[in-house]
Structure formats: structure tokens, C-alpha cells
Amino acid sequence: MGKDLDPCPTIPITAEEFEEWREPWKNTLIVNVLGKRMSYKMMENKLQRHWLKTGSIRIVDLPQDYFLVPFIVVEDYRHATFEGPWMLADHYLL
């Protein structure tokens, strides 16, 4: 048949390069509200109110009703990730 092809390309990088590339995204979540469309402003207001204890966020609107949520304060990231809430407007937040 043909040659066996590796299904995933490999990019050789050092651990230091990996950490450098990962750093801007380290405390960031990508979220979507299951079964409900939310405007940018509504999503930002709800997440500010429910997820933040000390810092602030400025979400980024992505295609197909997804949002990028970078956290400035690590404690806020941990609170959102491990404590929630994971429902907004009676819909699951993924």
C-alpha cells in the first residue's frame, strides 16, 4: 500500500520554547454557552460578576458563539475553573 504516515506532524522544540509559547495562554479559558446565544457584552458582564474575585477580564469574541477569557489574576482563573459557576442564564457553560 503506501508508506506509513505519521498522523500528527512533529515540531521539535525545547522545553523553554514551549513555556515561552504557552505563557500568554496559561490562564485562559475558551467558553461556550450550550444551547443559547449570548452577546459579547452580556457574556462579559455575567463572567465579571460570577467569576472574578479580585481582577478583571476583557473577553474576546470568537466565531461560532465561543469566547476567549484570559484572566489577569491566577486566583480568578482557579476560581472559574474549579469553583464555577458553570451555568449562565440556566444554560451550561462549556
Backbone atoms as SQL, in Angstrom:
CREATE TABLE atoms (id INTEGER PRIMARY KEY, chain TEXT, resi INTEGER, resn TEXT, atom TEXT, x REAL, y REAL, z REAL);
INSERT INTO atoms VALUES
  (1, 'A', 1, 'MET', 'N', 0.860, -1.182, 0.000),
  (2, 'A', 1, 'MET', 'CA', 0.000, 0.000, 0.000),
  (3, 'A', 1, 'MET', 'C', 0.894, 1.230, 0.000),
  (4, 'A', 2, 'GLY', 'N', 0.907, 2.160, 0.577),
  (5, 'A', 2, 'GLY', 'CA', 1.855, 3.264, 0.569),
  (6, 'A', 2, 'GLY', 'C', 2.662, 3.277, 1.835),
  (7, 'A', 3, 'LYS', 'N', 3.473, 4.289, 1.976),
  (8, 'A', 3, 'LYS', 'CA', 4.245, 4.407, 3.196),
  (9, 'A', 3, 'LYS', 'C', 3.326, 4.741, 4.366),
  (10, 'A', 4, 'ASP', 'N', 3.748, 4.297, 5.516),
  (11, 'A', 4, 'ASP', 'CA', 3.010, 4.683, 6.717),
  (12, 'A', 4, 'ASP', 'C', 3.311, 6.146, 7.012),
  (13, 'A', 5, 'LEU', 'N', 2.272, 6.911, 7.190),
  (14, 'A', 5, 'LEU', 'CA', 2.444, 8.320, 7.506),
  (15, 'A', 5, 'LEU', 'C', 2.072, 8.559, 8.960),
  (16, 'A', 6, 'ASP', 'N', 2.869, 9.356, 9.614),
  (17, 'A', 6, 'ASP', 'CA', 2.554, 9.745, 10.980),
  (18, 'A', 6, 'ASP', 'C', 1.349, 10.680, 10.916),
  (19, 'A', 7, 'PRO', 'N', 0.270, 10.399, 11.667),
  (20, 'A', 7, 'PRO', 'CA', -0.932, 11.219, 11.564),
  (21, 'A', 7, 'PRO', 'C', -0.749, 12.644, 12.098),
  (22, 'A', 8, 'CYS', 'N', 0.226, 12.845, 12.941),
  (23, 'A', 8, 'CYS', 'CA', 0.457, 14.177, 13.502),
  (24, 'A', 8, 'CYS', 'C', 1.889, 14.605, 13.210),
  (25, 'A', 9, 'PRO', 'N', 2.052, 15.795, 12.664),
  (26, 'A', 9, 'PRO', 'CA', 3.426, 16.260, 12.438),
  (27, 'A', 9, 'PRO', 'C', 4.106, 16.545, 13.767),
  (28, 'A', 10, 'THR', 'N', 5.406, 16.441, 13.783),
  (29, 'A', 10, 'THR', 'CA', 6.190, 16.695, 14.983),
  (30, 'A', 10, 'THR', 'C', 7.014, 17.952, 14.766),
  (31, 'A', 11, 'ILE', 'N', 6.947, 18.836, 15.736),
  (32, 'A', 11, 'ILE', 'CA', 7.732, 20.066, 15.682),
  (33, 'A', 11, 'ILE', 'C', 8.690, 20.027, 16.860),
  (34, 'A', 12, 'PRO', 'N', 9.947, 19.832, 16.591),
  (35, 'A', 12, 'PRO', 'CA', 10.906, 19.749, 17.700),
  (36, 'A', 12, 'PRO', 'C', 11.137, 21.129, 18.321),
  (37, 'A', 13, 'ILE', 'N', 10.856, 21.241, 19.632),
  (38, 'A', 13, 'ILE', 'CA', 11.097, 22.485, 20.359),
  (39, 'A', 13, 'ILE', 'C', 11.669, 22.140, 21.732),
  (40, 'A', 14, 'THR', 'N', 12.322, 23.093, 22.316),
  (41, 'A', 14, 'THR', 'CA', 12.868, 22.891, 23.654),
  (42, 'A', 14, 'THR', 'C', 11.772, 23.163, 24.692),
  (43, 'A', 15, 'ALA', 'N', 12.006, 22.726, 25.906),
  (44, 'A', 15, 'ALA', 'CA', 11.059, 22.993, 26.996),
  (45, 'A', 15, 'ALA', 'C', 10.927, 24.497, 27.227),
  (46, 'A', 16, 'GLU', 'N', 12.015, 25.221, 27.079),
  (47, 'A', 16, 'GLU', 'CA', 11.984, 26.674, 27.256),
  (48, 'A', 16, 'GLU', 'C', 11.123, 27.336, 26.183),
  (49, 'A', 17, 'GLU', 'N', 11.242, 26.887, 24.933),
  (50, 'A', 17, 'GLU', 'CA', 10.410, 27.428, 23.855),
  (51, 'A', 17, 'GLU', 'C', 8.938, 27.136, 24.114),
  (52, 'A', 18, 'PHE', 'N', 8.656, 25.905, 24.542),
  (53, 'A', 18, 'PHE', 'CA', 7.276, 25.528, 24.843),
  (54, 'A', 18, 'PHE', 'C', 6.690, 26.446, 25.907),
  (55, 'A', 19, 'GLU', 'N', 7.415, 26.671, 26.994),
  (56, 'A', 19, 'GLU', 'CA', 6.942, 27.538, 28.079),
  (57, 'A', 19, 'GLU', 'C', 6.739, 28.962, 27.593),
  (58, 'A', 20, 'GLU', 'N', 7.638, 29.442, 26.747),
  (59, 'A', 20, 'GLU', 'CA', 7.526, 30.798, 26.210),
  (60, 'A', 20, 'GLU', 'C', 6.273, 30.939, 25.339),
  (61, 'A', 21, 'TRP', 'N', 5.991, 29.956, 24.502),
  (62, 'A', 21, 'TRP', 'CA', 4.812, 29.996, 23.623),
  (63, 'A', 21, 'TRP', 'C', 3.519, 29.860, 24.419),
  (64, 'A', 22, 'ARG', 'N', 3.574, 29.091, 25.496),
  (65, 'A', 22, 'ARG', 'CA', 2.393, 28.810, 26.297),
  (66, 'A', 22, 'ARG', 'C', 2.037, 29.952, 27.245),
  (67, 'A', 23, 'GLU', 'N', 2.999, 30.723, 27.626),
  (68, 'A', 23, 'GLU', 'CA', 2.824, 31.743, 28.669),
  (69, 'A', 23, 'GLU', 'C', 1.618, 32.674, 28.444),
  (70, 'A', 24, 'PRO', 'N', 1.410, 33.251, 27.264),
  (71, 'A', 24, 'PRO', 'CA', 0.263, 34.168, 27.108),
  (72, 'A', 24, 'PRO', 'C', -1.097, 33.482, 27.280),
  (73, 'A', 25, 'TRP', 'N', -1.158, 32.179, 27.138),
  (74, 'A', 25, 'TRP', 'CA', -2.432, 31.452, 27.173),
  (75, 'A', 25, 'TRP', 'C', -2.606, 30.643, 28.455),
  (76, 'A', 26, 'LYS', 'N', -1.659, 30.723, 29.367),
  (77, 'A', 26, 'LYS', 'CA', -1.629, 29.856, 30.536),
  (78, 'A', 26, 'LYS', 'C', -2.881, 29.984, 31.410),
  (79, 'A', 27, 'ASN', 'N', -3.402, 31.160, 31.593),
  (80, 'A', 27, 'ASN', 'CA', -4.574, 31.380, 32.440),
  (81, 'A', 27, 'ASN', 'C', -5.763, 31.842, 31.604),
  (82, 'A', 28, 'THR', 'N', -6.022, 31.108, 30.534),
  (83, 'A', 28, 'THR', 'CA', -7.082, 31.472, 29.598),
  (84, 'A', 28, 'THR', 'C', -8.018, 30.293, 29.392),
  (85, 'A', 29, 'LEU', 'N', -9.313, 30.588, 29.325),
  (86, 'A', 29, 'LEU', 'CA', -10.324, 29.579, 29.025),
  (87, 'A', 29, 'LEU', 'C', -11.023, 29.942, 27.719),
  (88, 'A', 30, 'ILE', 'N', -11.467, 28.931, 27.002),
  (89, 'A', 30, 'ILE', 'CA', -12.338, 29.115, 25.842),
  (90, 'A', 30, 'ILE', 'C', -13.699, 28.599, 26.264),
  (91, 'A', 31, 'VAL', 'N', -14.727, 29.434, 26.195),
  (92, 'A', 31, 'VAL', 'CA', -16.044, 29.055, 26.702),
  (93, 'A', 31, 'VAL', 'C', -17.126, 29.205, 25.638),
  (94, 'A', 32, 'ASN', 'N', -18.212, 28.460, 25.864),
  (95, 'A', 32, 'ASN', 'CA', -19.396, 28.498, 25.017),
  (96, 'A', 32, 'ASN', 'C', -20.594, 28.206, 25.910),
  (97, 'A', 33, 'VAL', 'N', -21.714, 28.870, 25.677),
  (98, 'A', 33, 'VAL', 'CA', -22.934, 28.603, 26.426),
  (99, 'A', 33, 'VAL', 'C', -23.765, 27.626, 25.606),
  (100, 'A', 34, 'LEU', 'N', -23.969, 26.442, 26.156),
  (101, 'A', 34, 'LEU', 'CA', -24.653, 25.362, 25.440),
  (102, 'A', 34, 'LEU', 'C', -26.131, 25.701, 25.231),
  (103, 'A', 35, 'GLY', 'N', -26.541, 25.763, 23.981),
  (104, 'A', 35, 'GLY', 'CA', -27.950, 25.955, 23.651),
  (105, 'A', 35, 'GLY', 'C', -28.451, 27.374, 23.731),
  (106, 'A', 36, 'LYS', 'N', -27.580, 28.345, 23.888),
  (107, 'A', 36, 'LYS', 'CA', -28.026, 29.743, 23.972),
  (108, 'A', 36, 'LYS', 'C', -26.970, 30.645, 23.364),
  (109, 'A', 37, 'ARG', 'N', -27.420, 31.593, 22.584),
  (110, 'A', 37, 'ARG', 'CA', -26.507, 32.595, 22.044),
  (111, 'A', 37, 'ARG', 'C', -26.453, 33.760, 23.014),
  (112, 'A', 38, 'MET', 'N', -25.266, 34.225, 23.294),
  (113, 'A', 38, 'MET', 'CA', -25.092, 35.373, 24.183),
  (114, 'A', 38, 'MET', 'C', -24.281, 36.427, 23.476),
  (115, 'A', 39, 'SER', 'N', -24.688, 37.654, 23.676),
  (116, 'A', 39, 'SER', 'CA', -23.927, 38.758, 23.103),
  (117, 'A', 39, 'SER', 'C', -22.615, 38.911, 23.868),
  (118, 'A', 40, 'TYR', 'N', -21.704, 39.575, 23.242),
  (119, 'A', 40, 'TYR', 'CA', -20.392, 39.827, 23.855),
  (120, 'A', 40, 'TYR', 'C', -20.563, 40.537, 25.195),
  (121, 'A', 41, 'LYS', 'N', -21.344, 41.604, 25.210),
  (122, 'A', 41, 'LYS', 'CA', -21.500, 42.406, 26.419),
  (123, 'A', 41, 'LYS', 'C', -22.184, 41.618, 27.531),
  (124, 'A', 42, 'MET', 'N', -23.195, 40.844, 27.190),
  (125, 'A', 42, 'MET', 'CA', -23.886, 40.042, 28.190),
  (126, 'A', 42, 'MET', 'C', -22.936, 39.007, 28.805),
  (127, 'A', 43, 'MET', 'N', -22.159, 38.338, 27.956),
  (128, 'A', 43, 'MET', 'CA', -21.197, 37.342, 28.435),
  (129, 'A', 43, 'MET', 'C', -20.158, 38.007, 29.338),
  (130, 'A', 44, 'GLU', 'N', -19.627, 39.124, 28.910),
  (131, 'A', 44, 'GLU', 'CA', -18.617, 39.816, 29.707),
  (132, 'A', 44, 'GLU', 'C', -19.183, 40.232, 31.066),
  (133, 'A', 45, 'ASN', 'N', -20.373, 40.790, 31.097),
  (134, 'A', 45, 'ASN', 'CA', -20.988, 41.219, 32.355),
  (135, 'A', 45, 'ASN', 'C', -21.217, 40.045, 33.296),
  (136, 'A', 46, 'LYS', 'N', -21.754, 38.957, 32.776),
  (137, 'A', 46, 'LYS', 'CA', -22.039, 37.792, 33.624),
  (138, 'A', 46, 'LYS', 'C', -20.757, 37.166, 34.167),
  (139, 'A', 47, 'LEU', 'N', -19.733, 37.040, 33.322),
  (140, 'A', 47, 'LEU', 'CA', -18.481, 36.454, 33.787),
  (141, 'A', 47, 'LEU', 'C', -17.779, 37.361, 34.788),
  (142, 'A', 48, 'GLN', 'N', -17.821, 38.670, 34.559),
  (143, 'A', 48, 'GLN', 'CA', -17.241, 39.614, 35.528),
  (144, 'A', 48, 'GLN', 'C', -17.908, 39.436, 36.890),
  (145, 'A', 49, 'ARG', 'N', -19.218, 39.319, 36.880),
  (146, 'A', 49, 'ARG', 'CA', -19.989, 39.241, 38.128),
  (147, 'A', 49, 'ARG', 'C', -19.800, 37.906, 38.842),
  (148, 'A', 50, 'HIS', 'N', -19.757, 36.795, 38.097),
  (149, 'A', 50, 'HIS', 'CA', -19.764, 35.472, 38.713),
  (150, 'A', 50, 'HIS', 'C', -18.391, 34.838, 38.906),
  (151, 'A', 51, 'TRP', 'N', -17.408, 35.188, 38.104),
  (152, 'A', 51, 'TRP', 'CA', -16.126, 34.500, 38.153),
  (153, 'A', 51, 'TRP', 'C', -15.020, 35.266, 38.855),
  (154, 'A', 52, 'LEU', 'N', -15.127, 36.576, 38.915),
  (155, 'A', 52, 'LEU', 'CA', -13.990, 37.351, 39.398),
  (156, 'A', 52, 'LEU', 'C', -14.114, 37.711, 40.861),
  (157, 'A', 53, 'LYS', 'N', -12.995, 37.570, 41.562),
  (158, 'A', 53, 'LYS', 'CA', -12.945, 37.957, 42.969),
  (159, 'A', 53, 'LYS', 'C', -12.072, 39.201, 43.143),
  (160, 'A', 54, 'THR', 'N', -10.978, 39.292, 42.374),
  (161, 'A', 54, 'THR', 'CA', -10.058, 40.409, 42.574),
  (162, 'A', 54, 'THR', 'C', -9.669, 41.148, 41.302),
  (163, 'A', 55, 'GLY', 'N', -9.616, 40.482, 40.176),
  (164, 'A', 55, 'GLY', 'CA', -9.120, 41.100, 38.945),
  (165, 'A', 55, 'GLY', 'C', -10.235, 41.527, 38.012),
  (166, 'A', 56, 'SER', 'N', -9.891, 41.622, 36.755),
  (167, 'A', 56, 'SER', 'CA', -10.868, 41.944, 35.723),
  (168, 'A', 56, 'SER', 'C', -10.553, 41.106, 34.491),
  (169, 'A', 57, 'ILE', 'N', -11.513, 41.013, 33.604),
  (170, 'A', 57, 'ILE', 'CA', -11.304, 40.291, 32.349),
  (171, 'A', 57, 'ILE', 'C', -11.770, 41.158, 31.201),
  (172, 'A', 58, 'ARG', 'N', -11.259, 40.876, 30.070),
  (173, 'A', 58, 'ARG', 'CA', -11.681, 41.506, 28.812),
  (174, 'A', 58, 'ARG', 'C', -11.787, 40.352, 27.830),
  (175, 'A', 59, 'ILE', 'N', -12.992, 39.842, 27.628),
  (176, 'A', 59, 'ILE', 'CA', -13.144, 38.649, 26.807),
  (177, 'A', 59, 'ILE', 'C', -12.983, 38.977, 25.330),
  (178, 'A', 60, 'VAL', 'N', -12.709, 37.934, 24.548),
  (179, 'A', 60, 'VAL', 'CA', -12.547, 38.067, 23.101),
  (180, 'A', 60, 'VAL', 'C', -13.626, 37.228, 22.446),
  (181, 'A', 61, 'ASP', 'N', -14.394, 37.833, 21.565),
  (182, 'A', 61, 'ASP', 'CA', -15.461, 37.159, 20.836),
  (183, 'A', 61, 'ASP', 'C', -14.837, 36.326, 19.717),
  (184, 'A', 62, 'LEU', 'N', -15.098, 35.018, 19.725),
  (185, 'A', 62, 'LEU', 'CA', -14.590, 34.103, 18.701),
  (186, 'A', 62, 'LEU', 'C', -15.740, 33.649, 17.803),
  (187, 'A', 63, 'PRO', 'N', -15.467, 33.057, 16.662),
  (188, 'A', 63, 'PRO', 'CA', -16.541, 32.552, 15.797),
  (189, 'A', 63, 'PRO', 'C', -17.361, 31.452, 16.473),
  (190, 'A', 64, 'GLN', 'N', -18.567, 31.263, 15.992),
  (191, 'A', 64, 'GLN', 'CA', -19.483, 30.190, 16.389),
  (192, 'A', 64, 'GLN', 'C', -19.825, 30.228, 17.878),
  (193, 'A', 65, 'ASP', 'N', -20.036, 31.436, 18.406),
  (194, 'A', 65, 'ASP', 'CA', -20.503, 31.644, 19.779),
  (195, 'A', 65, 'ASP', 'C', -19.532, 31.183, 20.861),
  (196, 'A', 66, 'TYR', 'N', -18.245, 31.194, 20.589),
  (197, 'A', 66, 'TYR', 'CA', -17.227, 30.903, 21.584),
  (198, 'A', 66, 'TYR', 'C', -16.588, 32.215, 22.034),
  (199, 'A', 67, 'PHE', 'N', -16.046, 32.192, 23.241),
  (200, 'A', 67, 'PHE', 'CA', -15.382, 33.361, 23.793),
  (201, 'A', 67, 'PHE', 'C', -14.065, 32.940, 24.420),
  (202, 'A', 68, 'LEU', 'N', -13.061, 33.758, 24.233),
  (203, 'A', 68, 'LEU', 'CA', -11.756, 33.561, 24.853),
  (204, 'A', 68, 'LEU', 'C', -11.738, 34.416, 26.121),
  (205, 'A', 69, 'VAL', 'N', -11.410, 33.795, 27.249),
  (206, 'A', 69, 'VAL', 'CA', -11.437, 34.503, 28.537),
  (207, 'A', 69, 'VAL', 'C', -10.056, 34.439, 29.178),
  (208, 'A', 70, 'PRO', 'N', -9.223, 35.454, 28.946),
  (209, 'A', 70, 'PRO', 'CA', -7.917, 35.496, 29.608),
  (210, 'A', 70, 'PRO', 'C', -8.052, 36.139, 30.995),
  (211, 'A', 71, 'PHE', 'N', -7.498, 35.491, 32.000),
  (212, 'A', 71, 'PHE', 'CA', -7.554, 36.002, 33.368),
  (213, 'A', 71, 'PHE', 'C', -6.240, 36.676, 33.713),
  (214, 'A', 72, 'ILE', 'N', -6.321, 37.824, 34.341),
  (215, 'A', 72, 'ILE', 'CA', -5.132, 38.557, 34.767),
  (216, 'A', 72, 'ILE', 'C', -4.633, 38.004, 36.088),
  (217, 'A', 73, 'VAL', 'N', -5.554, 37.655, 36.977),
  (218, 'A', 73, 'VAL', 'CA', -5.216, 37.170, 38.309),
  (219, 'A', 73, 'VAL', 'C', -5.400, 35.650, 38.356),
  (220, 'A', 74, 'VAL', 'N', -4.371, 34.933, 38.746),
  (221, 'A', 74, 'VAL', 'CA', -4.397, 33.466, 38.768),
  (222, 'A', 74, 'VAL', 'C', -5.505, 32.939, 39.679),
  (223, 'A', 75, 'GLU', 'N', -5.755, 33.607, 40.792),
  (224, 'A', 75, 'GLU', 'CA', -6.812, 33.158, 41.703),
  (225, 'A', 75, 'GLU', 'C', -8.179, 33.195, 41.031),
  (226, 'A', 76, 'ASP', 'N', -8.416, 34.187, 40.190),
  (227, 'A', 76, 'ASP', 'CA', -9.686, 34.259, 39.450),
  (228, 'A', 76, 'ASP', 'C', -9.798, 33.108, 38.456),
  (229, 'A', 77, 'TYR', 'N', -8.698, 32.798, 37.789),
  (230, 'A', 77, 'TYR', 'CA', -8.676, 31.660, 36.863),
  (231, 'A', 77, 'TYR', 'C', -9.006, 30.366, 37.596),
  (232, 'A', 78, 'ARG', 'N', -8.369, 30.163, 38.730),
  (233, 'A', 78, 'ARG', 'CA', -8.626, 28.947, 39.518),
  (234, 'A', 78, 'ARG', 'C', -10.060, 28.895, 40.029),
  (235, 'A', 79, 'HIS', 'N', -10.578, 30.036, 40.468),
  (236, 'A', 79, 'HIS', 'CA', -11.961, 30.091, 40.935),
  (237, 'A', 79, 'HIS', 'C', -12.920, 29.706, 39.809),
  (238, 'A', 80, 'ALA', 'N', -12.737, 30.288, 38.636),
  (239, 'A', 80, 'ALA', 'CA', -13.609, 29.985, 37.492),
  (240, 'A', 80, 'ALA', 'C', -13.488, 28.525, 37.077),
  (241, 'A', 81, 'THR', 'N', -12.273, 28.004, 37.068),
  (242, 'A', 81, 'THR', 'CA', -12.032, 26.647, 36.614),
  (243, 'A', 81, 'THR', 'C', -12.544, 25.587, 37.590),
  (244, 'A', 82, 'PHE', 'N', -12.319, 25.800, 38.872),
  (245, 'A', 82, 'PHE', 'CA', -12.613, 24.755, 39.851),
  (246, 'A', 82, 'PHE', 'C', -13.875, 24.980, 40.678),
  (247, 'A', 83, 'GLU', 'N', -14.344, 26.227, 40.764),
  (248, 'A', 83, 'GLU', 'CA', -15.499, 26.510, 41.602),
  (249, 'A', 83, 'GLU', 'C', -16.726, 26.972, 40.837),
  (250, 'A', 84, 'GLY', 'N', -16.554, 27.461, 39.621),
  (251, 'A', 84, 'GLY', 'CA', -17.694, 27.870, 38.814),
  (252, 'A', 84, 'GLY', 'C', -18.207, 29.241, 39.200),
  (253, 'A', 85, 'PRO', 'N', -19.449, 29.560, 38.880),
  (254, 'A', 85, 'PRO', 'CA', -20.489, 28.652, 38.381),
  (255, 'A', 85, 'PRO', 'C', -20.268, 28.297, 36.915),
  (256, 'A', 86, 'TRP', 'N', -20.849, 27.177, 36.534),
  (257, 'A', 86, 'TRP', 'CA', -20.727, 26.697, 35.160),
  (258, 'A', 86, 'TRP', 'C', -22.065, 26.731, 34.439),
  (259, 'A', 87, 'MET', 'N', -22.967, 27.582, 34.931),
  (260, 'A', 87, 'MET', 'CA', -24.243, 27.811, 34.257),
  (261, 'A', 87, 'MET', 'C', -24.455, 29.306, 34.170),
  (262, 'A', 88, 'LEU', 'N', -24.908, 29.763, 33.026),
  (263, 'A', 88, 'LEU', 'CA', -25.285, 31.158, 32.825),
  (264, 'A', 88, 'LEU', 'C', -26.649, 31.163, 32.155),
  (265, 'A', 89, 'ALA', 'N', -27.558, 31.961, 32.687),
  (266, 'A', 89, 'ALA', 'CA', -28.912, 32.060, 32.124),
  (267, 'A', 89, 'ALA', 'C', -29.541, 30.677, 31.974),
  (268, 'A', 90, 'ASP', 'N', -29.364, 29.819, 32.987),
  (269, 'A', 90, 'ASP', 'CA', -29.918, 28.459, 33.016),
  (270, 'A', 90, 'ASP', 'C', -29.413, 27.571, 31.890),
  (271, 'A', 91, 'HIS', 'N', -28.239, 27.848, 31.380),
  (272, 'A', 91, 'HIS', 'CA', -27.596, 27.028, 30.339),
  (273, 'A', 91, 'HIS', 'C', -26.181, 26.694, 30.784),
  (274, 'A', 92, 'TYR', 'N', -25.730, 25.500, 30.440),
  (275, 'A', 92, 'TYR', 'CA', -24.382, 25.068, 30.816),
  (276, 'A', 92, 'TYR', 'C', -23.328, 25.881, 30.087),
  (277, 'A', 93, 'LEU', 'N', -22.292, 26.224, 30.828),
  (278, 'A', 93, 'LEU', 'CA', -21.147, 26.923, 30.279),
  (279, 'A', 93, 'LEU', 'C', -20.058, 25.884, 30.047),
  (280, 'A', 94, 'LEU', 'N', -19.660, 25.727, 28.816),
  (281, 'A', 94, 'LEU', 'CA', -18.631, 24.741, 28.465),
  (282, 'A', 94, 'LEU', 'C', -17.312, 25.437, 28.202);
